[in-house]
PDB file of C-alpha atoms in Angstrom:
ATOM      1  CA  MET A1496      42.805  93.233  62.197  1.00  0.00           C
ATOM      2  CA  GLU A1497      43.347  95.863  64.373  1.00  0.00           C
ATOM      3  CA  ARG A1498      43.222  99.397  63.026  1.00  0.00           C
ATOM      4  CA  PHE A1499      46.036 101.088  65.029  1.00  0.00           C
ATOM      5  CA  ALA A1500      48.386 103.475  63.522  1.00  0.00           C
ATOM      6  CA  SER A1501      51.404 105.414  65.590  1.00  0.00           C
ATOM      7  CA  VAL A1502      53.627 108.662  64.968  1.00  0.00           C
ATOM      8  CA  GLU A1503      56.145 110.697  65.763  1.00  0.00           C
ATOM      9  CA  ARG A1504      56.675 114.182  64.840  1.00  0.00           C
ATOM     10  CA  LYS A1505      59.743 116.526  65.912  1.00  0.00           C
ATOM     11  CA  THR A1506      60.141 119.341  64.956  1.00  0.00           C
ATOM     12  CA  ASN A1507      61.410 123.633  66.028  1.00  0.00           C
ATOM     13  CA  GLU A1508      58.393 124.053  67.299  1.00  0.00           C
ATOM     14  CA  THR A1509      56.382 121.343  68.622  1.00  0.00           C
ATOM     15  CA  ASP A1510      57.703 117.987  70.344  1.00  0.00           C
ATOM     16  CA  ILE A1511      54.465 115.134  69.483  1.00  0.00           C
ATOM     17  CA  SER A1512      53.539 111.303  70.165  1.00  0.00           C
ATOM     18  CA  LEU A1513      50.125 110.006  68.757  1.00  0.00           C
ATOM     19  CA  LYS A1514      48.644 106.458  69.280  1.00  0.00           C
ATOM     20  CA  PHE A1515      45.430 106.278  67.538  1.00  0.00           C
ATOM     21  CA  GLY A1516      43.293 103.438  67.771  1.00  0.00           C
ATOM     22  CA  VAL A1517      39.629 103.488  65.278  1.00  0.00           C
ATOM     23  CA  ASP A1518      38.336 100.226  67.080  1.00  0.00           C
ATOM     24  CA  GLY A1519      38.336 101.237  70.350  1.00  0.00           C
ATOM     25  CA  GLU A1520      36.906 101.936  73.921  1.00  0.00           C
ATOM     26  CA  GLY A1521      36.673 105.784  74.358  1.00  0.00           C
ATOM     27  CA  VAL A1522      39.949 105.874  76.027  1.00  0.00           C
ATOM     28  CA  SER A1523      42.109 109.184  75.730  1.00  0.00           C
ATOM     29  CA  SER A1524      45.416 110.072  77.712  1.00  0.00           C
ATOM     30  CA  ILE A1525      46.035 113.791  76.441  1.00  0.00           C
ATOM     31  CA  GLU A1526      48.816 115.921  76.945  1.00  0.00           C
ATOM     32  CA  THR A1527      48.972 118.820  74.527  1.00  0.00           C
ATOM     33  CA  GLY A1528      49.964 121.675  76.576  1.00  0.00           C
ATOM     34  CA  VAL A1529      46.691 123.648  75.469  1.00  0.00           C
ATOM     35  CA  PRO A1530      43.908 122.701  77.492  1.00  0.00           C
ATOM     36  CA  PHE A1531      41.157 123.451  75.270  1.00  0.00           C
ATOM     37  CA  MET A1532      42.798 121.417  73.052  1.00  0.00           C
ATOM     38  CA  THR A1533      43.215 118.342  75.321  1.00  0.00           C
ATOM     39  CA  HIS A1534      39.371 118.205  76.056  1.00  0.00           C
ATOM     40  CA  MET A1535      37.896 119.104  72.758  1.00  0.00           C
ATOM     41  CA  LEU A1536      40.424 115.649  71.654  1.00  0.00           C
ATOM     42  CA  ASP A1537      39.312 114.158  74.725  1.00  0.00           C
ATOM     43  CA  LEU A1538      35.339 114.538  73.245  1.00  0.00           C
ATOM     44  CA  PHE A1539      35.918 113.784  69.652  1.00  0.00           C
ATOM     45  CA  THR A1540      37.421 110.392  71.423  1.00  0.00           C
ATOM     46  CA  LYS A1541      35.039 109.622  73.786  1.00  0.00           C
ATOM     47  CA  HIS A1542      31.748 110.060  71.660  1.00  0.00           C
ATOM     48  CA  GLY A1543      34.014 108.368  68.385  1.00  0.00           C
ATOM     49  CA  LYS A1544      34.598 105.775  70.470  1.00  0.00           C
ATOM     50  CA  PHE A1545      38.274 105.596  69.945  1.00  0.00           C
ATOM     51  CA  ASP A1546      41.347 104.786  71.084  1.00  0.00           C
ATOM     52  CA  LEU A1547      43.906 108.392  71.434  1.00  0.00           C
ATOM     53  CA  THR A1548      46.898 109.251  73.584  1.00  0.00           C
ATOM     54  CA  VAL A1549      48.952 112.578  72.994  1.00  0.00           C
ATOM     55  CA  ASP A1550      51.778 113.704  74.577  1.00  0.00           C
ATOM     56  CA  ALA A1551      52.489 117.015  72.637  1.00  0.00           C
ATOM     57  CA  LYS A1552      55.220 119.530  74.289  1.00  0.00           C
ATOM     58  CA  GLY A1553      55.533 123.344  71.549  1.00  0.00           C
ATOM     59  CA  ASP A1554      55.839 126.512  71.948  1.00  0.00           C
ATOM     60  CA  THR A1555      53.089 127.675  73.694  1.00  0.00           C
ATOM     61  CA  GLU A1556      54.508 130.037  75.236  1.00  0.00           C
ATOM     62  CA  VAL A1557      54.605 131.340  71.569  1.00  0.00           C
ATOM     63  CA  ASP A1558      50.928 130.423  71.132  1.00  0.00           C
ATOM     64  CA  ASP A1559      48.984 127.674  70.797  1.00  0.00           C
ATOM     65  CA  HIS A1560      49.136 127.501  66.708  1.00  0.00           C
ATOM     66  CA  HIS A1561      51.575 124.853  65.732  1.00  0.00           C
ATOM     67  CA  THR A1562      50.762 122.650  68.658  1.00  0.00           C
ATOM     68  CA  THR A1563      46.992 122.799  67.610  1.00  0.00           C
ATOM     69  CA  GLU A1564      47.850 122.354  63.870  1.00  0.00           C
ATOM     70  CA  ASP A1565      51.135 119.816  64.200  1.00  0.00           C
ATOM     71  CA  ILE A1566      48.645 117.448  66.431  1.00  0.00           C
ATOM     72  CA  GLY A1567      45.547 117.751  63.285  1.00  0.00           C
ATOM     73  CA  ILE A1568      48.328 116.506  61.211  1.00  0.00           C
ATOM     74  CA  CYS A1569      49.575 113.648  63.051  1.00  0.00           C
ATOM     75  CA  LEU A1570      46.140 112.644  64.190  1.00  0.00           C
ATOM     76  CA  GLY A1571      45.406 112.619  60.191  1.00  0.00           C
ATOM     77  CA  GLN A1572      47.635 110.700  59.181  1.00  0.00           C
ATOM     78  CA  THR A1573      47.815 107.825  62.016  1.00  0.00           C
ATOM     79  CA  LEU A1574      43.952 107.967  60.860  1.00  0.00           C
ATOM     80  CA  LEU A1575      44.913 107.311  57.239  1.00  0.00           C
ATOM     81  CA  GLU A1576      47.953 104.676  58.360  1.00  0.00           C
ATOM     82  CA  ALA A1577      45.280 102.515  60.431  1.00  0.00           C
ATOM     83  CA  LEU A1578      42.349 102.572  57.689  1.00  0.00           C
ATOM     84  CA  GLY A1579      44.403 100.760  55.696  1.00  0.00           C
ATOM     85  CA  ASP A1580      43.303 100.461  52.309  1.00  0.00           C
ATOM     86  CA  LYS A1581      39.377 100.943  53.711  1.00  0.00           C
ATOM     87  CA  ARG A1582      38.337  97.636  52.623  1.00  0.00           C
ATOM     88  CA  GLY A1583      34.807  96.702  53.669  1.00  0.00           C
ATOM     89  CA  ILE A1584      33.896 100.562  55.553  1.00  0.00           C
ATOM     90  CA  LYS A1585      30.960 102.635  55.044  1.00  0.00           C
ATOM     91  CA  ARG A1586      33.554 105.713  53.771  1.00  0.00           C
ATOM     92  CA  TYR A1587      30.413 108.111  54.521  1.00  0.00           C
ATOM     93  CA  GLY A1588      28.894 109.677  58.124  1.00  0.00           C
ATOM     94  CA  ASN A1589      27.418 112.222  59.316  1.00  0.00           C
ATOM     95  CA  ALA A1590      26.172 113.317  62.229  1.00  0.00           C
ATOM     96  CA  PHE A1591      23.812 116.135  64.437  1.00  0.00           C
ATOM     97  CA  VAL A1592      24.687 117.005  67.810  1.00  0.00           C
ATOM     98  CA  PRO A1593      23.155 119.894  69.686  1.00  0.00           C
ATOM     99  CA  MET A1594      25.510 121.549  72.624  1.00  0.00           C
ATOM    100  CA  ASP A1595      22.614 123.307  74.422  1.00  0.00           C
ATOM    101  CA  GLU A1596      21.089 126.348  71.919  1.00  0.00           C
ATOM    102  CA  ALA A1597      24.002 125.573  69.780  1.00  0.00           C
ATOM    103  CA  LEU A1598      23.797 122.631  66.910  1.00  0.00           C
ATOM    104  CA  ALA A1599      26.818 121.810  64.139  1.00  0.00           C
ATOM    105  CA  GLN A1600      27.046 119.379  62.168  1.00  0.00           C
ATOM    106  CA  VAL A1601      29.726 117.094  60.636  1.00  0.00           C
ATOM    107  CA  VAL A1602      29.286 114.914  57.199  1.00  0.00           C
ATOM    108  CA  ILE A1603      32.618 112.835  55.891  1.00  0.00           C
ATOM    109  CA  ASP A1604      33.737 110.873  53.391  1.00  0.00           C
ATOM    110  CA  LEU A1605      36.679 108.986  53.460  1.00  0.00           C
ATOM    111  CA  SER A1606      37.375 109.567  49.954  1.00  0.00           C
ATOM    112  CA  ASN A1607      41.395 109.901  49.469  1.00  0.00           C
ATOM    113  CA  ARG A1608      40.428 113.901  47.784  1.00  0.00           C
ATOM    114  CA  PRO A1609      41.497 116.321  51.736  1.00  0.00           C
ATOM    115  CA  HIS A1610      38.887 118.868  51.318  1.00  0.00           C
ATOM    116  CA  LEU A1611      37.455 120.867  54.371  1.00  0.00           C
ATOM    117  CA  GLU A1612      34.377 122.341  53.897  1.00  0.00           C
ATOM    118  CA  PHE A1613      33.727 124.979  57.110  1.00  0.00           C
ATOM    119  CA  ARG A1614      30.834 126.840  58.280  1.00  0.00           C
ATOM    120  CA  ALA A1615      30.881 128.536  61.272  1.00  0.00           C
ATOM    121  CA  GLU A1616      30.761 132.278  62.855  1.00  0.00           C
ATOM    122  CA  PHE A1617      32.257 132.286  66.210  1.00  0.00           C
ATOM    123  CA  PRO A1618      31.041 134.828  68.418  1.00  0.00           C
ATOM    124  CA  SER A1619      33.951 135.161  70.724  1.00  0.00           C
ATOM    125  CA  GLN A1620      38.193 135.325  69.081  1.00  0.00           C
ATOM    126  CA  LYS A1621      38.632 132.982  72.569  1.00  0.00           C
ATOM    127  CA  VAL A1622      37.966 130.433  74.891  1.00  0.00           C
ATOM    128  CA  GLY A1623      39.422 130.918  77.676  1.00  0.00           C
ATOM    129  CA  THR A1624      43.434 131.991  76.562  1.00  0.00           C
ATOM    130  CA  PHE A1625      42.394 129.589  72.968  1.00  0.00           C
ATOM    131  CA  ASP A1626      42.196 131.011  69.389  1.00  0.00           C
ATOM    132  CA  THR A1627      38.562 130.006  67.917  1.00  0.00           C
ATOM    133  CA  GLU A1628      40.355 130.557  64.841  1.00  0.00           C
ATOM    134  CA  LEU A1629      42.163 127.755  65.635  1.00  0.00           C
ATOM    135  CA  VAL A1630      39.327 125.171  65.063  1.00  0.00           C
ATOM    136  CA  HIS A1631      39.821 125.670  61.257  1.00  0.00           C
ATOM    137  CA  GLU A1632      43.194 125.106  61.368  1.00  0.00           C
ATOM    138  CA  PHE A1633      43.155 121.567  63.360  1.00  0.00           C
ATOM    139  CA  LEU A1634      40.513 120.397  60.910  1.00  0.00           C
ATOM    140  CA  TRP A1635      41.508 121.210  58.089  1.00  0.00           C
ATOM    141  CA  LYS A1636      45.148 120.054  59.136  1.00  0.00           C
ATOM    142  CA  PHE A1637      43.191 116.985  59.807  1.00  0.00           C
ATOM    143  CA  ALA A1638      41.482 116.167  56.464  1.00  0.00           C
ATOM    144  CA  LEU A1639      44.174 117.418  54.852  1.00  0.00           C
ATOM    145  CA  GLU A1640      46.449 114.346  55.998  1.00  0.00           C
ATOM    146  CA  ALA A1641      44.322 111.604  56.403  1.00  0.00           C
ATOM    147  CA  ARG A1642      43.215 112.565  53.087  1.00  0.00           C
ATOM    148  CA  MET A1643      38.862 112.817  53.719  1.00  0.00           C
ATOM    149  CA  ASN A1644      36.137 115.348  52.787  1.00  0.00           C
ATOM    150  CA  LEU A1645      34.727 117.265  55.944  1.00  0.00           C
ATOM    151  CA  HIS A1646      31.785 119.418  55.673  1.00  0.00           C
ATOM    152  CA  VAL A1647      32.151 121.463  59.530  1.00  0.00           C
ATOM    153  CA  VAL A1648      28.293 123.491  59.754  1.00  0.00           C
ATOM    154  CA  VAL A1649      27.264 124.728  62.890  1.00  0.00           C
ATOM    155  CA  HIS A1650      23.704 126.280  62.227  1.00  0.00           C
ATOM    156  CA  TYR A1651      23.214 127.946  65.353  1.00  0.00           C
ATOM    157  CA  GLY A1652      24.471 129.188  68.661  1.00  0.00           C
ATOM    158  CA  HIS A1653      25.864 131.917  70.459  1.00  0.00           C
ATOM    159  CA  ASN A1654      28.378 130.595  73.108  1.00  0.00           C
ATOM    160  CA  THR A1655      31.512 130.001  70.865  1.00  0.00           C
ATOM    161  CA  HIS A1656      32.611 127.021  73.963  1.00  0.00           C
ATOM    162  CA  HIS A1657      29.244 125.673  73.360  1.00  0.00           C
ATOM    163  CA  MET A1658      29.521 125.366  69.428  1.00  0.00           C
ATOM    164  CA  ILE A1659      33.321 124.321  68.923  1.00  0.00           C
ATOM    165  CA  GLU A1660      32.026 121.489  71.659  1.00  0.00           C
ATOM    166  CA  ALA A1661      29.021 120.401  69.053  1.00  0.00           C
ATOM    167  CA  ILE A1662      31.937 120.587  66.267  1.00  0.00           C
ATOM    168  CA  PHE A1663      34.074 118.028  67.574  1.00  0.00           C
ATOM    169  CA  LYS A1664      31.353 115.573  68.965  1.00  0.00           C
ATOM    170  CA  ALA A1665      29.433 115.908  65.485  1.00  0.00           C
ATOM    171  CA  LEU A1666      33.488 114.749  64.630  1.00  0.00           C
ATOM    172  CA  GLY A1667      33.442 111.119  66.586  1.00  0.00           C
ATOM    173  CA  ARG A1668      30.202 110.432  65.797  1.00  0.00           C
ATOM    174  CA  ALA A1669      31.251 110.927  61.673  1.00  0.00           C
ATOM    175  CA  LEU A1670      33.728 109.409  61.684  1.00  0.00           C
ATOM    176  CA  ASP A1671      33.248 106.093  63.924  1.00  0.00           C
ATOM    177  CA  GLU A1672      30.291 106.450  61.778  1.00  0.00           C
ATOM    178  CA  ALA A1673      32.789 106.171  58.288  1.00  0.00           C
ATOM    179  CA  THR A1674      35.132 103.716  59.326  1.00  0.00           C
ATOM    180  CA  SER A1675      32.849 101.415  61.090  1.00  0.00           C
ATOM    181  CA  ILE A1676      32.709  98.599  59.113  1.00  0.00           C
ATOM    182  CA  ASP A1677      29.182  97.292  56.477  1.00  0.00           C
ATOM    183  CA  PRO A1678      29.256  93.432  56.652  1.00  0.00           C
ATOM    184  CA  ARG A1679      27.425  93.440  53.033  1.00  0.00           C
ATOM    185  CA  GLU A1680      30.299  95.977  52.121  1.00  0.00           C
ATOM    186  CA  LYS A1681      32.660  93.204  50.507  1.00  0.00           C
ATOM    187  CA  GLY A1682      35.756  95.622  48.522  1.00  0.00           C
ATOM    188  CA  ILE A1683      36.762  98.806  48.374  1.00  0.00           C
ATOM    189  CA  PRO A1684      33.199 100.879  48.827  1.00  0.00           C
ATOM    190  CA  SER A1685      34.103 103.081  45.103  1.00  0.00           C
ATOM    191  CA  THR A1686      33.135 101.677  41.899  1.00  0.00           C
ATOM    192  CA  LYS A1687      36.669 103.093  41.202  1.00  0.00           C
ATOM    193  CA  GLY A1688      38.234  99.994  42.894  1.00  0.00           C
ATOM    194  CA  MET A1689      40.327 101.688  45.563  1.00  0.00           C
ATOM    195  CA  LEU A1690      39.721 104.540  47.704  1.00  0.00           C
TER     196      LEU A1690
END
């Protein structure tokens, strides 16, 4: 069964159409109006072997906050829907990704208990026009709506672009592992009998 979902979100601040396929080929078609976020989502998709289509329009004349936040919300909602009852998945994922001098780690539990643990200190407050504090905002909304435990640790680095890029690549790879089907798992990967 294809694990796929789509969502449309329209507010006074944003208008977003997003389609997400878990079992993809790393194909993306992304227009966010926030160039750095478009780049990060493209990396996430490629390294997770997902398929992702995003058409987002937002009040970027104010700043990138609303658009970035709402994309995180939409991505989380589609992931949660696409996984259904999570039968047969590995549930946990872990990935270390180096990017030149930076090293990021992302650990995921698709637990139905939303939590973000974020340990990263960026040397710069901006990458281009993008506010680096929005990385936390995006990840928190993604974790919240996907109802997953998400731990992000940047162990070291001094180039902010490299540090954030390593996070998004690791996010894709860890999520790919957590969502992958374990042929040994015959039901729900929890002693509770549900996630």
